[in-house]
Coordinates of C-alpha atoms and ligand atoms in Angstrom, one line a residue:
X92 CA 3.7 6.5 23.3
X93 CA 3.4 5.3 19.7
X94 CA 6.5 4.6 17.6
X95 CA 7.2 4.7 13.9
X96 CA 9.9 5.5 11.5
X97 CA 11.0 9.1 11.7
X98 CA 11.5 10.1 8.1
X99 CA 11.5 13.9 8.2
X100 CA 13.3 15.3 11.2
X101 CA 11.8 18.2 13.2
X102 CA 9.5 18.6 16.1
X103 CA 5.7 19.0 15.7
X104 CA 3.3 19.9 18.5
X105 CA -0.4 20.1 17.6
X106 CA -3.8 18.5 17.6
X107 CA -4.6 15.2 15.9
X108 CA -6.9 15.4 12.9
X109 CA -7.7 12.0 11.3
X110 CA -8.0 11.6 7.6
X111 CA -9.9 8.4 6.7
X112 CA -9.2 7.3 3.2
X113 CA -12.4 6.7 1.2
X114 CA -13.2 3.3 -0.2
X115 CA -13.6 3.3 -4.0
X116 CA -15.8 0.4 -4.7
X117 CA -17.3 0.1 -8.2
X118 CA -19.9 -2.3 -9.8
X119 CA -18.0 -4.9 -11.8
X120 CA -20.8 -5.4 -14.4
X121 CA -20.5 -6.7 -17.9
X122 CA -19.4 -4.2 -20.5
X123 CA -21.5 -3.1 -23.6
X124 CA -18.6 -2.6 -26.0
X125 CA -14.9 -2.3 -25.8
X126 CA -14.8 1.0 -27.6
X127 CA -16.8 2.7 -24.9
X128 CA -14.6 1.4 -22.2
X129 CA -11.5 2.5 -24.0
X130 CA -12.9 6.0 -24.3
X131 CA -13.7 6.0 -20.6
X132 CA -10.1 4.9 -19.9
X133 CA -8.7 7.6 -22.3
X134 CA -10.9 10.3 -20.5
X135 CA -9.8 9.1 -17.1
X136 CA -6.1 9.2 -18.1
X137 CA -6.5 12.8 -19.5
X138 CA -8.1 13.9 -16.3
X139 CA -5.4 12.2 -14.3
X140 CA -2.6 13.9 -16.3
X141 CA -4.3 17.3 -16.1
X142 CA -4.8 17.0 -12.3
X143 CA -1.3 15.7 -11.6
X144 CA 0.3 18.4 -13.7
X145 CA -1.7 21.0 -11.8
X146 CA -0.7 19.5 -8.4
X147 CA 3.0 19.2 -9.6
X148 CA 3.1 23.0 -10.3
X149 CA 1.5 23.7 -6.9
X150 CA 4.1 21.5 -5.2
X151 CA 6.8 23.3 -7.2
X152 CA 5.5 26.6 -6.1
X153 CA 5.6 25.5 -2.4
X154 CA 9.3 24.9 -2.7
X155 CA 9.3 21.2 -2.9
X156 CA 9.7 19.1 -6.1
X157 CA 6.6 18.3 -8.1
X158 CA 8.6 15.7 -10.1
X159 CA 7.1 12.9 -8.1
X160 CA 3.7 13.7 -9.4
X161 CA 5.1 14.0 -12.9
X162 CA 6.6 10.6 -12.4
X163 CA 3.1 9.3 -11.8
X164 CA 2.1 10.6 -15.2
X165 CA 5.1 8.8 -16.7
X166 CA 4.2 5.5 -15.0
X167 CA 0.7 5.8 -16.4
X168 CA 1.9 6.7 -19.9
X169 CA 4.4 3.8 -20.0
X170 CA 3.7 1.8 -23.1
X171 CA 3.6 -1.4 -21.1
X172 CA 1.0 -0.1 -18.7
X173 CA -1.2 1.4 -21.4
X174 CA -1.0 -1.6 -23.7
X175 CA -1.8 -4.1 -20.9
X176 CA -4.8 -2.1 -19.7
X177 CA -6.1 -1.8 -23.3
X178 CA -5.5 -5.6 -23.7
X179 CA -7.5 -6.3 -20.5
X180 CA -10.4 -4.2 -22.0
X181 CA -10.2 -6.1 -25.3
X182 CA -10.5 -9.3 -23.2
X183 CA -14.0 -8.0 -22.0
X184 CA -13.1 -6.2 -18.8
X185 CA -14.6 -2.9 -17.6
X186 CA -12.1 -0.1 -17.6
X187 CA -12.0 0.0 -13.8
X188 CA -11.4 -3.7 -13.6
X189 CA -8.7 -3.5 -16.4
X190 CA -6.9 -0.7 -14.5
X191 CA -7.1 -2.6 -11.2
X192 CA -5.8 -5.8 -12.7
X193 CA -2.7 -4.2 -14.4
X194 CA -2.0 -2.0 -11.3
X195 CA -2.2 -5.0 -9.0
X196 CA 0.2 -6.8 -11.3
X197 CA 2.7 -4.0 -11.1
X198 CA 2.1 -3.7 -7.3
X199 CA 2.9 -7.4 -6.9
X200 CA 6.0 -7.1 -9.0
X201 CA 7.3 -4.2 -6.9
X202 CA 6.2 -5.7 -3.6
X203 CA 8.5 -8.8 -4.2
X204 CA 11.5 -6.6 -4.6
X205 CA 14.0 -6.7 -1.7
X206 CA 15.2 -3.1 -2.2
X207 CA 13.2 -0.9 0.2
X208 CA 13.1 2.1 -2.1
X209 CA 11.6 0.2 -4.9
X210 CA 9.2 -1.7 -2.6
X211 CA 7.8 1.7 -1.5
X212 CA 7.1 2.6 -5.1
X213 CA 4.1 0.3 -4.6
X214 CA 2.5 3.3 -2.9
X215 CA 2.6 5.2 -6.2
X216 CA 0.9 2.4 -8.0
X217 CA -1.8 2.2 -5.4
X218 CA -2.3 6.0 -5.7
X219 CA -2.5 5.9 -9.4
X220 CA -5.0 3.1 -9.3
X221 CA -7.2 4.9 -6.7
X222 CA -7.1 8.2 -8.6
X223 CA -8.0 6.5 -11.9
X224 CA -11.0 4.7 -10.3
X225 CA -12.1 7.9 -8.6
X226 CA -12.0 9.5 -12.0
X227 CA -14.2 6.7 -13.5
X228 CA -16.6 7.1 -10.6
X229 CA -16.6 11.0 -10.9
X230 CA -15.5 11.4 -7.2
X231 CA -14.3 14.9 -6.1
X232 CA -10.8 15.8 -4.9
X233 CA -9.7 15.3 -1.3
X234 CA -10.9 17.4 1.4
X235 CA -7.6 18.5 2.8
X236 CA -7.5 22.1 2.0
X237 CA -9.2 23.5 5.1
X238 CA -7.1 21.9 7.9
X239 CA -6.9 24.1 11.1
X240 CA -3.5 25.6 12.2
X241 CA -1.2 23.2 14.2
X242 CA -2.7 20.1 12.7
X243 CA -1.0 16.8 13.2
X244 CA -2.4 14.8 10.3
X245 CA -3.0 11.1 11.0
X246 CA -3.6 9.1 7.9
X247 CA -3.3 5.5 6.6
X248 CA -1.3 6.5 3.5
X249 CA 0.0 9.9 2.4
X250 CA 0.2 10.2 -1.3
X251 CA 2.0 13.0 -3.2
X252 CA -1.5 14.0 -4.5
X253 CA -2.7 14.5 -0.9
X254 CA 0.5 16.4 -0.1
X255 CA -0.4 18.8 -3.0
X256 CA -3.8 19.5 -1.5
X257 CA -2.5 20.3 2.0
X258 CA -1.7 23.9 3.1
X259 CA 1.7 23.1 4.7
X260 CA 1.5 26.3 6.9
X261 CA -1.2 24.6 8.9
X262 CA 0.6 21.2 9.4
X263 CA 2.7 20.7 12.5
X264 CA 3.5 17.1 11.7
X265 CA 2.3 14.1 9.8
X266 CA 1.7 10.5 11.2
X267 CA 1.2 7.7 8.7
X268 CA 0.3 4.2 9.2
X269 CA 2.2 2.9 6.1
X270 CA 5.4 3.8 4.3
X271 CA 9.1 4.1 5.0
X272 CA 12.2 6.3 4.8
X273 CA 12.4 6.3 1.0
X274 CA 8.7 6.5 0.2
X275 CA 7.6 9.5 -1.8
X276 CA 5.6 10.9 1.1
X277 CA 8.9 10.8 3.1
X278 CA 10.7 12.5 0.4
X279 CA 8.1 15.2 0.0
X280 CA 7.7 15.8 3.7
X281 CA 11.5 16.3 3.9
X282 CA 11.4 18.7 1.0
X283 CA 8.6 20.7 2.6
X284 CA 10.3 20.5 6.0
X285 CA 7.3 19.0 7.7
X286 CA 8.2 16.6 10.7
X287 CA 6.8 13.1 9.7
X288 CA 6.6 9.7 11.2
X289 CA 5.7 6.8 8.9
X290 CA 4.9 3.1 9.5
X291 CA 3.0 3.8 12.8
X292 CA 0.8 0.7 13.4
X293 CA -2.8 1.4 14.0
X294 CA -2.3 5.1 14.3
X295 CA -5.9 5.8 13.3
X296 CA -7.2 3.4 15.9
X297 CA -5.0 4.5 18.8
X298 CA -5.1 8.2 18.5
X299 CA -8.2 10.1 19.4
X300 CA -9.1 13.1 17.2
X301 CA -8.4 16.4 18.8
X302 CA -5.7 15.1 21.2
X303 CA -2.6 17.2 21.6
X304 CA 0.4 15.3 20.3
X305 CA 4.2 15.6 20.6
X306 CA 5.8 14.3 17.4
X307 CA 9.5 13.7 16.9
X308 CA 10.1 13.3 13.1
X309 CA 13.7 12.2 13.8
X310 CA 13.3 9.5 16.3
X311 CA 9.8 8.5 15.2
X312 CA 8.3 8.9 18.8
X313 CA 4.7 10.1 19.1
X314 CA 3.5 11.1 22.6
X315 CA -0.3 11.1 23.3
X316 CA 0.1 11.5 27.0
X317 CA 2.8 13.6 28.5
X318 CA 3.9 15.7 31.5
X319 CA 5.0 19.3 31.4
X320 CA 8.6 18.3 31.6
X321 CA 8.4 16.3 28.3
X322 CA 6.5 19.1 26.7
X323 CA 9.2 21.6 27.7
X324 CA 11.9 19.3 26.2
X325 CA 9.9 19.2 23.0
X326 CA 9.5 23.0 22.8
X327 CA 13.2 23.3 23.3
X328 CA 13.9 20.7 20.6
X329 CA 11.6 22.4 18.3
X330 CA 13.5 25.6 18.8
X331 CA 16.8 23.8 18.1
X332 CA 15.4 22.5 14.8
X333 CA 14.4 25.9 13.7
X334 CA 17.9 27.0 14.7
X335 CA 19.4 24.2 12.5
X336 CA 17.3 25.5 9.6
X337 CA 18.4 29.1 10.2
X338 CA 22.0 28.0 10.4
X339 CA 21.8 26.1 7.2
X340 CA 20.0 29.0 5.4
X341 CA 22.9 31.4 6.1
X342 CA 25.2 29.1 4.1
X343 CA 23.3 29.3 0.8
X344 CA 25.6 30.5 -1.9
X345 CA 28.7 30.5 0.4
X346 CA 32.0 28.7 -0.3
X347 CA 32.5 25.3 1.4
X348 CA 35.6 26.0 3.4
X349 CA 36.8 25.4 7.0
X350 CA 37.5 28.1 9.5
X351 CA 41.1 28.0 8.6
X352 CA 40.5 28.2 4.9
X353 CA 40.8 24.6 3.7
X354 CA 38.5 24.0 0.7
X355 CA 36.2 21.0 0.9
X356 CA 33.6 19.8 -1.6
X357 CA 29.8 19.4 -0.9
X358 CA 28.2 17.0 -3.4
X359 CA 24.8 15.6 -3.6
X360 CA 23.5 12.0 -3.6
X361 CA 20.7 11.4 -6.1
X362 CA 18.7 8.4 -7.1
X363 CA 17.2 9.4 -10.4
X364 CA 17.3 12.5 -12.7
X365 CA 14.3 13.9 -11.0
X366 CA 16.3 14.5 -7.9
X367 CA 18.5 16.8 -9.8
X368 CA 16.3 19.9 -9.2
X369 CA 16.8 19.5 -5.5
X370 CA 20.6 19.1 -5.9
X371 CA 20.7 22.4 -7.9
X372 CA 18.3 24.2 -5.6
X373 CA 20.5 23.3 -2.6
X374 CA 23.7 24.4 -4.4
X375 CA 25.4 21.1 -4.7
X376 CA 28.9 21.5 -6.1
X377 CA 28.4 18.2 -8.0
X378 CA 26.8 14.8 -7.9
X379 CA 29.0 12.6 -5.7
X380 CA 26.8 9.5 -6.1
X381 CA 24.2 9.0 -8.8
X382 CA 22.5 5.6 -8.0
X383 CA 21.4 4.0 -11.3
X384 CA 19.3 1.1 -9.9
X385 CA 16.1 3.3 -10.5
X386 CA 16.5 2.7 -14.3
X387 CA 16.3 -1.1 -13.8
X388 CA 14.0 -1.6 -10.9
X389 CA 10.6 -0.9 -12.3
X390 CA 11.2 -2.4 -15.7
X391 CA 9.8 -5.7 -17.1
X392 CA 12.8 -5.7 -19.5
X393 CA 16.3 -4.2 -19.2
X394 CA 16.5 -0.5 -20.1
X395 CA 18.2 0.0 -23.5
X396 CA 21.5 2.0 -24.0
X397 CA 19.5 4.9 -25.3
X398 CA 17.2 5.0 -22.3
X399 CA 20.2 5.0 -20.0
X400 CA 22.1 7.5 -22.1
X401 CA 19.2 10.0 -21.9
X402 CA 18.9 9.6 -18.1
X403 CA 22.7 10.1 -17.6
X404 CA 22.9 12.9 -20.2
X405 CA 20.0 14.8 -18.4
X406 CA 22.0 14.9 -15.1
X407 CA 25.4 15.7 -16.9
X408 CA 23.8 18.6 -18.8
X409 CA 21.8 19.8 -15.7
X410 CA 24.9 20.0 -13.6
X411 CA 26.6 22.3 -16.2
X412 CA 30.2 21.1 -16.0
X413 CA 30.1 20.2 -12.3
X414 CA 31.2 16.6 -11.5
X415 CA 28.7 13.8 -11.8
X416 CA 29.8 10.5 -10.5
X417 CA 27.6 7.8 -12.0
X418 CA 27.7 4.6 -10.1
X419 CA 27.3 1.4 -12.2
X420 CA 24.6 -1.0 -11.3
X421 CA 24.6 -2.1 -7.6
X422 CA 22.3 -5.0 -7.9
X423 CA 22.0 -7.7 -5.3
X424 CA 22.4 -7.7 -1.6
X425 CA 19.6 -5.4 -0.4
X426 CA 18.8 -4.3 -4.0
X427 CA 16.8 -6.8 -5.9
X428 CA 15.9 -6.1 -9.5
X429 CA 13.0 -8.2 -10.7
X430 CA 13.7 -8.2 -14.4
X431 CA 17.1 -9.7 -13.7
X432 CA 15.5 -12.7 -12.0
X433 CA 18.3 -13.1 -9.5
X434 CA 18.5 -16.5 -7.9
X435 CA 17.7 -16.6 -4.2
X436 CA 20.9 -16.7 -2.2
X437 CA 21.6 -18.1 1.3
X438 CA 23.5 -14.9 2.2
X439 CA 22.9 -12.2 -0.5
X440 CA 25.0 -9.5 1.3
X441 CA 28.0 -11.8 0.8
X442 CA 26.8 -13.0 -2.6
X443 CA 26.6 -12.4 -6.3
X444 CA 26.1 -8.7 -6.2
X445 CA 27.1 -5.3 -7.8
X446 CA 30.4 -5.5 -9.7
X447 CA 30.5 -9.3 -9.2
X448 CA 27.3 -9.7 -11.1
X449 CA 28.1 -7.0 -13.7
X450 CA 31.5 -8.6 -14.6
X451 CA 29.6 -11.9 -15.3
X452 CA 26.9 -10.3 -17.3
X453 CA 29.1 -8.4 -19.7
X454 CA 26.4 -7.4 -22.2
X455 CA 24.3 -5.7 -19.5
X456 CA 27.4 -4.0 -18.1
X457 CA 28.8 -2.9 -21.5
X458 CA 25.4 -1.4 -22.3
X459 CA 25.5 0.7 -19.2
X460 CA 29.2 1.7 -19.5
X461 CA 28.6 2.7 -23.1
X462 CA 25.6 4.8 -22.1
X463 CA 27.7 6.5 -19.4
X464 CA 30.6 7.1 -21.7
X465 CA 28.3 8.7 -24.4
X466 CA 26.7 10.9 -21.7
X467 CA 30.2 12.0 -20.6
X468 CA 30.4 14.1 -23.8
X469 CA 27.8 16.4 -22.2
X470 CA 29.4 17.2 -18.8
X471 CA 31.9 16.3 -16.3
X472 CA 30.9 12.7 -15.8
X473 CA 32.9 10.0 -13.9
X474 CA 32.4 6.3 -13.4
X475 CA 32.0 5.0 -9.9
X476 CA 32.2 1.2 -9.3
X477 CA 30.5 -0.3 -6.2
X478 CA 31.4 -3.2 -4.0
X479 CA 35.1 -3.6 -5.0
X480 CA 37.0 -6.1 -3.1
X481 CA 40.1 -6.7 -5.3
X482 CA 42.5 -5.0 -7.9
X483 CA 41.5 -7.4 -10.7
X484 CA 37.9 -6.2 -10.7
X485 CA 39.1 -2.7 -11.4
X486 CA 41.4 -3.9 -14.2
X487 CA 38.6 -5.8 -15.8
X488 CA 36.3 -2.8 -15.7
X489 CA 39.1 -0.6 -17.1
X490 CA 39.6 -3.1 -19.9
X491 CA 36.0 -3.0 -20.9
X492 CA 35.9 0.8 -20.8
X493 CA 39.0 0.7 -23.1
X494 CA 37.2 -1.5 -25.6
X495 CA 34.1 0.7 -25.6
X496 CA 36.2 3.8 -26.1
X497 CA 37.7 2.2 -29.2
X498 CA 34.2 1.4 -30.5
X499 CA 33.1 4.9 -29.8
X500 CA 36.2 6.3 -31.6
X501 CA 35.6 4.1 -34.6
X502 CA 32.0 5.3 -34.8
X503 CA 33.1 8.8 -34.2
X504 CA 30.8 9.1 -31.2
X505 CA 32.1 11.7 -28.7
X506 CA 32.9 11.0 -25.1
X507 CA 35.1 12.4 -22.3
X508 CA 38.5 11.0 -23.2
X509 CA 39.9 11.4 -19.8
X510 CA 36.9 10.2 -17.9
X511 CA 37.7 9.3 -14.4
X512 CA 37.1 5.9 -12.8
X513 CA 36.6 5.7 -9.1
X514 CA 35.6 3.1 -6.6
X515 CA 33.3 2.9 -3.6
X516 CA 35.2 1.7 -0.6
X517 CA 32.5 -0.3 1.3
X518 CA 34.0 -3.7 1.9
X519 CA 36.6 -4.6 4.6
X520 CA 38.8 -6.0 1.7
X521 CA 38.7 -2.7 0.0
X522 CA 39.4 -0.9 3.3
X523 CA 42.4 -3.1 4.1
X524 CA 43.9 -3.0 0.6
X525 CA 43.0 0.8 0.0
X526 CA 46.8 1.3 -0.5
X527 CA 46.9 -1.2 -3.4
X528 CA 43.5 -0.2 -4.9
X529 CA 44.5 3.5 -4.9
X530 CA 47.1 2.8 -7.6
X531 CA 44.4 1.9 -10.1
X532 CA 41.8 4.5 -9.7
X533 CA 41.2 8.3 -9.9
X534 CA 39.2 8.7 -6.6
X535 CA 37.7 6.9 -3.7
X536 CA 34.2 7.3 -2.3
X537 CA 33.7 5.7 1.1
X538 CA 30.3 4.0 1.2
X539 CA 29.8 4.0 5.0
X540 CA 26.3 2.4 4.8
X541 CA 27.8 -0.9 3.7
X542 CA 31.2 -0.4 5.1
X543 CA 29.8 -0.2 8.7
X544 CA 27.7 -3.3 8.2
X545 CA 30.5 -5.3 6.7
X546 CA 33.1 -4.2 9.2
X547 CA 30.9 -4.9 12.2
X548 CA 29.2 -8.0 10.7
X549 CA 25.8 -6.3 11.4
X550 CA 23.3 -6.2 8.6
X551 CA 22.2 -2.6 8.0
X552 CA 18.6 -3.6 7.7
X553 CA 18.3 -5.9 10.6
X554 CA 16.7 -4.2 13.7
X555 CA 18.0 -6.9 16.0
X556 CA 21.6 -5.9 15.5
X557 CA 21.0 -2.2 15.0
X558 CA 22.7 -1.4 18.3
X559 CA 26.0 -2.8 16.9
X560 CA 25.6 -1.0 13.5
X561 CA 27.3 2.3 14.2
X562 CA 29.8 4.4 12.2
X563 CA 31.2 5.6 15.6
X564 CA 32.5 2.1 16.4
X565 CA 36.3 2.3 16.9
X566 CA 36.7 -0.4 14.1
X567 CA 34.8 1.7 11.6
X568 CA 36.5 4.9 12.6
X569 CA 39.9 3.2 12.2
X570 CA 38.9 1.9 8.8
X571 CA 37.9 5.3 7.5
X572 CA 41.1 6.9 8.7
X573 CA 43.2 4.3 6.9
X574 CA 41.2 4.6 3.6
X575 CA 41.7 8.4 3.6
X576 CA 45.4 8.1 4.4
X577 CA 46.0 5.6 1.6
X578 CA 44.1 8.0 -0.8
X579 CA 46.2 10.9 0.4
X580 CA 49.5 8.9 0.1
X581 CA 48.7 8.1 -3.5
X582 CA 47.5 11.7 -4.3
X583 CA 43.9 10.8 -5.2
X584 CA 40.9 12.6 -3.7
X585 CA 38.7 10.8 -1.3
X586 CA 35.0 11.5 -0.5
X587 CA 32.3 9.9 1.5
X588 CA 28.8 9.2 0.2
X589 CA 27.2 7.0 2.9
X590 CA 24.7 8.5 5.3
X591 CA 27.5 9.2 7.9
X592 CA 28.7 12.0 5.6
X593 CA 25.8 14.0 6.8
X594 CA 26.4 13.4 10.5
X595 CA 27.8 16.6 11.8
X596 CA 29.2 14.7 14.8
X597 CA 31.6 12.9 12.6
X598 CA 32.8 15.9 10.8
X599 CA 35.7 16.9 13.0
X600 CA 37.1 13.5 12.5
X601 CA 36.7 13.6 8.8
X602 CA 38.5 16.9 8.6
X603 CA 41.2 15.6 10.9
X604 CA 41.8 12.6 8.6
X605 CA 41.8 14.9 5.5
X606 CA 38.6 13.9 3.7
X607 CA 38.2 16.0 0.5
X608 CA 34.5 15.7 -0.2
X609 CA 31.1 14.9 1.4
X610 CA 28.3 13.7 -0.7
X611 CA 25.0 13.9 1.1
X612 CA 21.2 14.2 0.6
X613 CA 20.6 17.6 -1.0
X614 CA 18.7 18.7 2.1
X615 CA 21.8 18.5 4.2
X616 CA 24.2 20.5 2.0
X617 CA 23.8 23.8 3.7
X618 CA 24.0 22.4 7.2
X619 CA 27.2 20.5 6.5
X620 CA 28.7 23.6 4.9
X621 CA 27.9 25.5 8.1
X622 CA 29.5 22.8 10.1
X623 CA 32.7 22.8 8.1
X624 CA 32.9 26.6 8.4
X625 CA 33.3 26.2 12.2
X626 CA 36.2 23.7 12.1
X627 CA 39.9 24.2 12.0
X628 CA 42.5 21.5 11.4
X629 CA 44.4 21.8 14.7
X630 CA 41.2 21.6 16.8
X631 CA 40.0 18.6 14.7
X632 CA 43.3 16.9 15.1
X633 CA 43.0 17.2 18.9
X634 CA 39.5 15.8 18.8
X635 CA 40.8 12.9 16.6
X636 CA 43.5 12.2 19.2
X637 CA 41.0 12.2 22.0
X638 CA 38.7 9.9 20.1
X639 CA 41.6 7.4 19.5
X640 CA 42.1 7.2 23.2
X641 CA 38.5 5.9 23.6
X642 CA 37.8 2.2 23.5
X643 CA 34.1 1.9 23.0
X644 CA 31.5 3.1 20.6
X645 CA 29.5 4.7 23.4
X646 CA 32.6 6.7 24.6
X647 CA 33.4 7.9 21.2
X648 CA 29.9 8.9 20.5
X649 CA 29.6 10.8 23.8
X650 CA 32.9 12.5 23.2
X651 CA 32.0 13.6 19.6
X652 CA 28.5 14.6 20.6
X653 CA 29.8 16.9 23.3
X654 CA 32.5 18.4 21.0
X655 CA 29.8 19.0 18.4
X656 CA 27.6 20.7 20.9
X657 CA 30.4 23.1 21.9
X658 CA 31.7 23.8 18.4
X659 CA 28.4 24.0 16.4
X660 CA 26.3 25.3 19.3
X661 CA 23.8 22.7 18.4
X662 CA 22.0 20.3 20.7
X663 CA 21.5 16.7 19.5
X664 CA 19.7 15.1 22.3
X665 CA 16.6 16.7 21.0
X666 CA 13.8 15.1 22.9
Ligands
PEP900 C1 27.0 3.0 1.0 O1 27.0 1.8 1.1 O2 27.4 3.7 1.8 C2 26.4 3.6 -0.2 C3 26.4 4.9 -0.4 O3 25.7 2.8 -1.1 P1 24.2 2.2 -1.0 O4 23.6 2.9 0.2 O5 23.6 2.5 -2.2 O6 24.5 0.7 -0.8
MG901 MG1 26.6 0.4 -0.6

């Protein structure tokens, strides 16, 4: 068995087809004149833009989001990139060499970032570089159009351009040697609903072309040798995945309400304006978490107020009056931002991060808050503050917001006067003092990704302690219950925006505790809506009672899994 990172759940059964990426070597000879090289570069860029626009429309047409390909065009058209490539040509380099040098520089900048999502943007840079050099060399498109039905595609990398070439109807699964959960290939395979496993070491070497493979896009397991029993399990699991899709589909355009009529909210998590389309397509009732780090992470200099304003406004306008909770910069910890040149810390997860950093870097923070406040004139925008540990942090943020409001009033710039200010509850301090914090904010959003790690003292990114990192641990469950109870006592809404909000096994507990809103990846909205429709308060209360009698994470998980199987008629132990 081979193992990788399951990034797009689903079961694929099919025959291995290996795609070997071509090498794109070019002769690095001396140039005749810079004008000719600049013309070659311009031509290659035009070709690149034309082709990526065409691919993007094709991806849009297949039901996924072609924005990723359009973002490649934006990266290439970035003034910094264009001017640096032209500068390299002026310095006497061939167009190929100039492109390679600047792309490699960008690649190195992104590779050093700690944030996984940004590190995986290096794939985009490598793809842009390869496509441009292929254009210089006049190489033809990929040959991925004619794959046979039930193909399990094995490749070293999977670029959005390759995805645009593939006829998805013929793909049973995708196995890739590189990439991770937040890479673009992962995002697109999820959108196209193709089971995919990334980060599979030596997949091309280990897998023989033509072998039948069993691929679990959830667990990341790939079986090359198997008995009939295992194959039967995979066939059953595949059926169960199809069932999940079918269940979810029935809840398109339905209300989010429990079986006994309690209204809940289903919001979407997005990490940039280009994910807005998915949130709208999947019927999100609002944006519960708009992560803003994307604006800062690829930049050599900080984004201006105007640039931020445009991004925030685009989402506010796009959501047409539905709520948009914009989270202020969550820098540090697992999210490095190169242009901020943060100093290395012994223990970054307990260090100078998020709100702590922002309050000490007032200009940066004021700029962001001003941009958010200005964007609030265009929709139902709220401010969400990450990593709060104490009341005075909220008071300081509120004071800055007040100052900015005055400035905007003086300059007659519109903004939402009653803009809501809420906080992420993701530290044990915030959890334990949720009763105190609730007095100063308009809403809570429970960030279970961090909260789980901090409560259990288990780093969410460290595989060695991953067995401890579980939202089903009695400590975390008790924490969640207390947070929701404090919000309810104070009369403010409480949502959840960590990954656990999309875990249907936890749902009965969240209903029992009285959680108001779930904010999940857009692809999970319908399924969670379907889940809520099966639950009623008294049954959930009974489940919560049973869970509080259990003493271990394993017992709680077992109990909730069996309840979920019964209520949702959905089997989780898929393979
Ligand atoms: C969380 O911690 O649960 C959360 C949603 O924030 P992030 O994953 O961005 O740290
Ligand atoms: Mg967090």
